[in-house]
GROMACS .gro file of C-alpha atoms in nm:
model
  118
    1MET     CA    1   0.000   0.000   0.000
    2LEU     CA    2   0.283   0.240   0.087
    3ASN     CA    3   0.446   0.199  -0.255
    4PHE     CA    4   0.112   0.266  -0.424
    5VAL     CA    5   0.070   0.588  -0.224
    6LYS     CA    6   0.426   0.698  -0.309
    7GLU     CA    7   0.375   0.632  -0.678
    8MET     CA    8   0.041   0.807  -0.676
    9MET     CA    9   0.189   1.117  -0.513
   10VAL     CA   10   0.494   1.152  -0.739
   11THR     CA   11   0.335   1.063  -1.070
   12GLY     CA   12   0.304   1.344  -1.319
   13LEU     CA   13   0.365   1.714  -1.279
   14GLY     CA   14   0.166   1.733  -0.957
   15ALA     CA   15   0.469   1.631  -0.754
   16VAL     CA   16   0.666   1.919  -0.897
   17PHE     CA   17   0.440   2.163  -0.716
   18PHE     CA   18   0.424   1.987  -0.379
   19THR     CA   19   0.559   2.183  -0.088
   20LYS     CA   20   0.694   2.011   0.220
   21ASP     CA   21   0.396   2.139   0.419
   22LYS     CA   22   0.151   1.996   0.168
   23VAL     CA   23   0.329   1.659   0.165
   24GLU     CA   24   0.330   1.649   0.545
   25GLU     CA   25  -0.041   1.733   0.547
   26MET     CA   26  -0.117   1.454   0.300
   27VAL     CA   27   0.095   1.201   0.490
   28GLN     CA   28  -0.070   1.296   0.821
   29GLN     CA   29  -0.406   1.231   0.657
   30LEU     CA   30  -0.282   0.886   0.553
   31VAL     CA   31  -0.161   0.822   0.909
   32ALA     CA   32  -0.500   0.932   1.045
   33GLU     CA   33  -0.673   0.694   0.803
   34GLY     CA   34  -0.441   0.412   0.913
   35LYS     CA   35  -0.294   0.366   0.565
   36VAL     CA   36   0.059   0.459   0.678
   37SER     CA   37   0.225   0.401   1.016
   38ARG     CA   38   0.379   0.688   1.210
   39GLU     CA   39   0.722   0.529   1.160
   40GLU     CA   40   0.674   0.528   0.784
   41ALA     CA   41   0.538   0.883   0.775
   42ASN     CA   42   0.870   1.064   0.828
   43ASP     CA   43   1.048   0.854   0.565
   44LEU     CA   44   0.759   0.906   0.328
   45VAL     CA   45   0.769   1.284   0.373
   46ASN     CA   46   1.146   1.299   0.317
   47ASP     CA   47   1.120   1.072   0.013
   48MET     CA   48   0.837   1.275  -0.138
   49VAL     CA   49   1.011   1.609  -0.082
   50GLN     CA   50   1.331   1.473  -0.240
   51LYS     CA   51   1.143   1.339  -0.544
   52ALA     CA   52   0.959   1.668  -0.584
   53LYS     CA   53   1.293   1.856  -0.579
   54GLU     CA   54   1.437   1.619  -0.839
   55GLN     CA   55   1.133   1.659  -1.063
   56ARG     CA   56   1.146   2.039  -1.034
   57GLU     CA   57   1.514   2.038  -1.130
   58ASN     CA   58   1.449   1.800  -1.418
   59MET     CA   59   1.161   2.016  -1.541
   60LYS     CA   60   1.377   2.329  -1.514
   61GLU     CA   61   1.652   2.169  -1.725
   62ARG     CA   62   1.402   2.053  -1.987
   63ILE     CA   63   1.247   2.401  -2.011
   64ILE     CA   64   1.589   2.565  -2.051
   65LYS     CA   65   1.685   2.322  -2.328
   66GLU     CA   66   1.354   2.373  -2.506
   67VAL     CA   67   1.382   2.752  -2.491
   68GLU     CA   68   1.741   2.738  -2.622
   69ASN     CA   69   1.633   2.507  -2.907
   70ASN     CA   70   1.350   2.740  -3.003
   71LEU     CA   71   1.579   3.045  -2.993
   72ASN     CA   72   1.828   2.868  -3.216
   73LYS     CA   73   1.555   2.765  -3.460
   74ALA     CA   74   1.431   3.124  -3.473
   75GLY     CA   75   1.784   3.243  -3.549
   76LEU     CA   76   1.818   3.435  -3.224
   77VAL     CA   77   2.142   3.441  -3.028
   78LYS     CA   78   2.224   3.460  -2.660
   79LYS     CA   79   2.334   3.786  -2.498
   80GLU     CA   80   2.674   3.632  -2.425
   81GLU     CA   81   2.727   3.568  -2.797
   82VAL     CA   82   2.630   3.926  -2.886
   83ASP     CA   83   2.862   4.059  -2.614
   84LYS     CA   84   3.149   3.847  -2.747
   85LEU     CA   85   3.092   3.974  -3.103
   86ASN     CA   86   3.075   4.335  -2.980
   87SER     CA   87   3.405   4.287  -2.800
   88GLN     CA   88   3.565   4.150  -3.116
   89ILE     CA   89   3.426   4.443  -3.319
   90ASN     CA   90   3.567   4.693  -3.070
   91LYS     CA   91   3.912   4.530  -3.089
   92LEU     CA   92   3.900   4.536  -3.470
   93GLN     CA   93   3.797   4.905  -3.468
   94LEU     CA   94   4.092   4.989  -3.243
   95HIS     CA   95   4.325   4.794  -3.470
   96ILE     CA   96   4.193   4.970  -3.781
   97GLU     CA   97   4.232   5.311  -3.618
   98SER     CA   98   4.589   5.223  -3.523
   99LEU     CA   99   4.669   5.116  -3.880
  100GLU     CA  100   4.512   5.435  -4.018
  101ARG     CA  101   4.733   5.643  -3.788
  102GLU     CA  102   5.038   5.452  -3.907
  103ILE     CA  103   4.943   5.514  -4.271
  104GLU     CA  104   4.898   5.887  -4.204
  105ALA     CA  105   5.235   5.902  -4.027
  106LEU     CA  106   5.402   5.731  -4.323
  107LYS     CA  107   5.234   5.972  -4.567
  108GLU     CA  108   5.353   6.271  -4.363
  109ASN     CA  109   5.707   6.137  -4.386
  110LYS     CA  110   5.657   6.112  -4.765
  111ILE     CA  111   5.692   5.738  -4.765
  112GLU     CA  112   5.493   5.580  -5.045
  113VAL     CA  113   5.206   5.372  -4.915
  114VAL     CA  114   5.050   5.106  -5.131
  115GLU     CA  115   4.693   5.039  -5.025
  116ASP     CA  116   4.535   4.711  -5.121
  117GLU     CA  117   4.179   4.712  -5.232
  118LEU     CA  118   3.963   4.478  -5.033
   0.00000   0.00000   0.00000
């Protein structure tokens, strides 16, 4: 009977939303009805709370993966990727400005500069 009660309580998404207080309330009701002994009640509560935590974490991971998949399919990128690209652009801009200054300095010294067309 105890295994049936455990399975019934953790099956489906319902267990994800159980709070410890709610589990304790449900187990106390089972104790009052004589379906679970007082000795089993504490173990049952701890087991149910642990399973609910695991299911919440599993659900969280699945949601994150699904959102990331949908963003990728839509062609959207993460903020970290945009930040990395912006950093690379800034470095390239600084490098280009440095090269332009070098070219100007060479021109001022009347050194012939051959510019490649891109």
